[in-house]
Every structure is written in C-alpha cells, then in structure tokens.
Amino acid sequence: TTVPPPVIEKQSHSKEFKNDEGKTVFSVDVEVPQITGNCDESVMKYINTLSLEMFDDACDFAESNLENAEKFMASSGSDSPWSKKITVETTYADSHFVCFLMKEYFSIGGDAGEPVWSSRCFDIKREQVCTLFDFMVDTDNPASGYEILLNDILIPAVRKDFEDTATAIDETAYERFDQIFSSESFYLTEKGFVIFTPKNRLNPSLSGTYSHEFSWREVDFCISMPEE
C-alpha cells in the first residue's frame, strides 16, 4: 500500500513596522509551509515550527533595520517603505521527504530585483533536515561521494551551461566549488534534484541564481534517492 504524502498548506504572514509618527517604514510578507495532515504529530510540529521561524527571522531583520529604513526614506523623500517578502514552493513531497524552495525579495523602496534562494529538505522518517550527504550511495563515506558529485558531475554541467554564453567563468572558480556550492543548497523534484548557488559566486559580474537539475538516472553511480 502506498502511503500518501503529507498534506501541506501555504500560510501567509505579514506585519508592518511603523515609526513614532505612525508611518510604515518596513513591511514583511512571508509565505510559510505548514503540514496539516498525513504526518506523525511530532514530525509535523518539528517541520511547522522550523518553517514559522522564517517569519520570525524576517521580523527580527525588519526591527534591526527600522532606523536605517526611516533615515533612507527621509533623506530620499520616499514614501515607499523597505520590504522583505518570502515566497515558498513545495518542490517534492512523498511519505519520506518533503522539500521547499524559498525565494526572498528585499526592497529599499523600489524594485526588489533578483530574489535570494534558499531551501529545506526534510526527512520525515528520521525527523531531520537533509543535506546532499544524506543521498550519497556510499553511506560509509558520504564526503567522498559529495566530492565526486562536485568534480565529476557538477563542474562539467556548469561548463556546458556557460559555454554558449558571453559570460566566462574564471577557471579558479572551478577549484573552489566546495566553497561556491553548499550541500544544503538543493531541492528535490519528481525527476531528481536541483543544485543552486548565487551566480556572483561563479562570476562577480553576474546576478541572480544559477541552478541545474539532475535526474537520478544520470548520477546514480554516486547519489540516489534512498529506498523505503
């Protein structure tokens, strides 16, 4: 019998921060994933509590920047408050894993520009946050498998993705992939998984996020979805 995936709902949380005159100087809007069913109670509480921290962290950021926002609005003659917005997408969910992709937009009164990506992959059975190390075929030496992933799979993929563009990636960047890419910066998909990193880590002149999706089939010699 196939166990159904958790029931996931998207909740929206928002808050406005005002100055002494009652003028809004910072606004926060955060989408938060919440599991509401088909999941063990303790796991549900664990995941939901961690997810809600995104809103708390955004509010803490706003409070620590209220003075900066107020001074900027006054000096620039702007009525537009600073803002932080986070959207969330469920990229994968089954009875073993749930994975969320967050995109964070920060604005100082104008266009927010490119979002900053982050992700969280949860192992429901073990009640913990996963990294790519948890998917390595060589469970006795996952660090070795991760090194193979970076050197034998990711570097050729990045070279190919940029070979037809006008933007060159400095060769020294390929020697620092263990610093440029993080084992936490990934998310699962129905096909396999996506690894991502800010493009400016590959080339300082670039903006936005670089991402590449791999199917399990093309990387199964070093990384795979754990069996039930």
Coordinates of C-alpha atoms in Angstrom, one line a residue:
T1 CA 0.0 0.0 0.0
T2 CA 1.3 3.4 -1.0
V3 CA 1.5 5.8 1.9
P4 CA 0.1 9.2 0.9
P5 CA 2.4 12.3 1.2
P6 CA 1.7 14.9 3.9
V7 CA -1.0 17.5 3.4
I8 CA 0.8 20.8 3.0
E9 CA -0.9 24.2 3.2
K10 CA 0.6 27.6 2.5
Q11 CA 0.0 30.3 5.1
S12 CA 0.7 34.0 4.6
H13 CA 2.0 36.1 7.5
S14 CA 2.6 39.9 7.3
K15 CA 3.5 42.7 9.6
E16 CA 4.0 46.4 9.2
F17 CA 6.6 48.3 11.3
K18 CA 5.9 52.0 11.9
N19 CA 7.9 54.9 13.2
D20 CA 6.9 57.2 16.1
E21 CA 4.7 59.2 13.8
G22 CA 2.8 56.1 12.8
K23 CA 4.3 55.9 9.3
T24 CA 5.1 52.5 7.9
V25 CA 8.8 52.2 7.3
F26 CA 9.2 48.4 6.9
S27 CA 6.8 45.7 5.8
V28 CA 7.2 42.0 6.0
D29 CA 5.3 39.4 3.9
V30 CA 6.2 35.8 4.3
E31 CA 4.6 32.6 2.9
V32 CA 5.1 29.7 5.3
P33 CA 4.5 26.0 4.5
Q34 CA 2.6 24.1 7.2
I35 CA 1.8 20.4 7.3
T36 CA -1.7 19.7 8.4
G37 CA -2.2 16.0 7.9
N38 CA -0.9 12.6 6.8
C39 CA 2.1 13.0 9.1
D40 CA 3.2 12.0 12.6
E41 CA 2.3 14.6 15.1
S42 CA 5.9 15.1 16.4
V43 CA 7.3 15.4 12.8
M44 CA 4.5 17.8 11.9
K45 CA 5.3 20.0 14.9
Y46 CA 9.1 19.9 14.1
I47 CA 8.7 21.0 10.5
N48 CA 6.0 23.6 11.1
T49 CA 8.0 25.2 14.0
L50 CA 11.1 25.5 11.8
S51 CA 9.1 26.9 8.9
L52 CA 7.4 29.5 11.1
E53 CA 10.9 30.7 12.1
M54 CA 11.2 32.3 8.6
F55 CA 8.6 34.8 9.6
D56 CA 10.2 35.5 13.0
D57 CA 13.6 35.9 11.3
A58 CA 12.2 38.4 8.8
C59 CA 10.6 40.4 11.6
D60 CA 13.8 40.5 13.5
F61 CA 15.6 41.7 10.4
A62 CA 13.0 44.5 9.9
E63 CA 13.3 45.6 13.6
S64 CA 17.0 45.8 13.4
N65 CA 16.8 48.0 10.2
L66 CA 13.9 50.3 11.2
E67 CA 16.3 53.2 11.9
N68 CA 18.1 52.7 8.6
A69 CA 14.8 52.5 6.7
E70 CA 13.4 55.6 8.3
K71 CA 16.6 57.7 7.6
F72 CA 16.7 56.5 4.0
M73 CA 13.0 57.4 3.4
A74 CA 13.6 60.8 4.9
S75 CA 16.8 61.6 3.0
S76 CA 15.4 60.4 -0.3
G77 CA 11.9 61.9 0.1
S78 CA 10.4 58.5 -0.4
D79 CA 7.0 57.3 0.9
S80 CA 7.7 53.7 0.0
P81 CA 8.8 51.6 2.9
W82 CA 11.5 49.0 2.9
S83 CA 10.2 45.5 2.5
K84 CA 11.1 41.8 2.8
K85 CA 9.0 39.2 1.0
I86 CA 9.4 35.5 1.0
T87 CA 7.6 33.1 -1.3
V88 CA 7.6 29.3 -0.9
E89 CA 7.1 26.4 -3.3
T90 CA 6.7 22.7 -2.4
T91 CA 9.1 21.1 -4.9
Y92 CA 8.7 17.5 -3.7
A93 CA 6.5 15.5 -1.2
D94 CA 6.1 11.8 -0.5
S95 CA 5.9 9.7 2.6
H96 CA 9.6 10.0 3.2
F97 CA 10.7 13.5 2.1
V98 CA 9.2 17.0 1.8
C99 CA 11.2 19.8 0.2
F100 CA 10.5 23.5 0.0
L101 CA 12.1 26.2 -2.1
M102 CA 12.1 29.8 -0.7
K103 CA 12.7 33.0 -2.7
E104 CA 13.4 36.1 -0.7
Y105 CA 12.9 39.6 -2.1
F106 CA 14.4 42.6 -0.3
S107 CA 13.5 46.2 -1.4
I108 CA 14.6 49.6 -0.1
G109 CA 11.5 51.3 -1.5
G110 CA 11.9 50.3 -5.2
D111 CA 12.2 47.2 -7.3
A112 CA 13.2 44.2 -5.2
G113 CA 15.3 42.8 -8.0
E114 CA 16.5 39.2 -8.1
P115 CA 15.4 37.0 -5.2
V116 CA 17.8 35.1 -2.9
W117 CA 17.1 31.4 -3.0
S118 CA 17.1 29.0 -0.1
S119 CA 15.7 25.6 0.5
R120 CA 14.9 23.0 3.1
C121 CA 14.5 19.3 2.6
F122 CA 13.0 17.3 5.5
D123 CA 13.4 13.6 6.1
I124 CA 10.0 12.7 7.6
K125 CA 11.0 9.3 8.8
R126 CA 14.1 10.5 10.7
E127 CA 12.6 13.9 11.7
Q128 CA 15.6 15.9 10.5
V129 CA 16.7 18.4 7.8
C130 CA 18.7 16.7 5.0
T131 CA 21.7 17.7 3.0
L132 CA 23.1 16.2 -0.1
F133 CA 25.3 14.0 2.0
D134 CA 22.1 12.1 3.0
F135 CA 21.6 10.9 -0.6
M136 CA 25.1 9.6 -1.3
V137 CA 25.3 6.0 -2.4
D138 CA 28.4 5.4 -0.3
T139 CA 26.8 5.8 3.1
D140 CA 30.1 4.9 4.8
N141 CA 32.0 7.8 3.2
P142 CA 29.4 10.4 2.0
A143 CA 32.1 13.1 1.8
S144 CA 33.9 11.2 -0.9
G145 CA 30.6 10.9 -2.8
Y146 CA 30.0 14.6 -2.5
E147 CA 33.4 15.3 -3.9
I148 CA 32.6 13.1 -6.9
L149 CA 29.4 15.0 -7.3
L150 CA 31.2 18.3 -7.4
N151 CA 34.1 17.3 -9.6
D152 CA 32.7 14.7 -12.0
I153 CA 29.1 15.9 -12.3
L154 CA 28.7 19.5 -11.4
I155 CA 31.8 21.0 -12.9
P156 CA 31.1 19.5 -16.4
A157 CA 27.4 20.7 -16.1
V158 CA 28.4 24.3 -15.3
R159 CA 31.0 24.3 -18.1
K160 CA 28.3 23.2 -20.6
D161 CA 25.7 25.7 -19.3
F162 CA 28.1 28.6 -19.7
E163 CA 29.9 27.6 -22.9
D164 CA 27.3 29.2 -25.2
T165 CA 27.1 32.4 -23.2
A166 CA 29.1 35.6 -23.4
T167 CA 29.9 35.3 -19.7
A168 CA 33.0 33.3 -18.9
I169 CA 33.6 31.5 -15.6
D170 CA 37.1 32.1 -14.2
E171 CA 39.0 28.8 -14.1
T172 CA 39.9 29.4 -10.5
A173 CA 36.2 29.2 -9.7
Y174 CA 36.2 25.5 -10.6
E175 CA 38.8 24.9 -8.0
R176 CA 36.6 26.4 -5.3
F177 CA 33.3 24.5 -6.0
D178 CA 33.3 23.2 -2.4
Q179 CA 33.0 26.8 -1.3
I180 CA 30.8 28.1 -4.1
F181 CA 28.2 25.3 -3.8
S182 CA 26.7 24.2 -0.5
S183 CA 25.4 20.7 0.3
E184 CA 22.3 22.4 1.8
S185 CA 21.5 24.4 -1.4
F186 CA 19.4 21.9 -3.3
Y187 CA 15.9 20.7 -3.6
L188 CA 14.2 17.5 -4.7
T189 CA 11.9 17.3 -7.8
E190 CA 9.9 14.5 -9.4
K191 CA 12.8 13.9 -11.8
G192 CA 15.7 14.1 -9.4
F193 CA 17.2 17.2 -7.7
V194 CA 18.3 20.7 -8.4
I195 CA 21.6 22.3 -7.1
F196 CA 21.7 26.1 -7.0
T197 CA 24.0 28.9 -5.9
P198 CA 24.2 32.7 -6.4
K199 CA 25.7 33.5 -9.8
N200 CA 28.0 36.1 -8.4
R201 CA 29.9 33.2 -6.7
L202 CA 30.8 31.9 -10.1
N203 CA 31.4 35.4 -11.6
P204 CA 31.2 38.6 -9.6
S205 CA 29.7 40.4 -12.6
L206 CA 26.6 38.2 -12.6
S207 CA 23.4 38.5 -10.7
G208 CA 20.5 36.1 -9.9
T209 CA 20.8 32.4 -9.2
Y210 CA 22.4 29.6 -11.1
S211 CA 20.6 26.2 -11.0
H212 CA 20.9 22.9 -12.7
E213 CA 18.6 19.9 -12.5
F214 CA 20.0 16.3 -12.5
S215 CA 17.9 13.2 -12.9
W216 CA 18.7 10.3 -10.6
R217 CA 19.5 8.2 -13.6
E218 CA 22.4 10.3 -14.8
V219 CA 24.1 10.4 -11.3
D220 CA 23.1 7.1 -9.8
F221 CA 26.7 6.0 -9.5
C222 CA 27.3 8.4 -6.6
I223 CA 23.9 9.8 -5.5
S224 CA 20.4 8.4 -5.4
M225 CA 17.0 8.6 -3.6
P226 CA 17.2 6.3 -0.5
E227 CA 15.0 3.3 -0.7
E228 CA 12.0 2.9 1.6

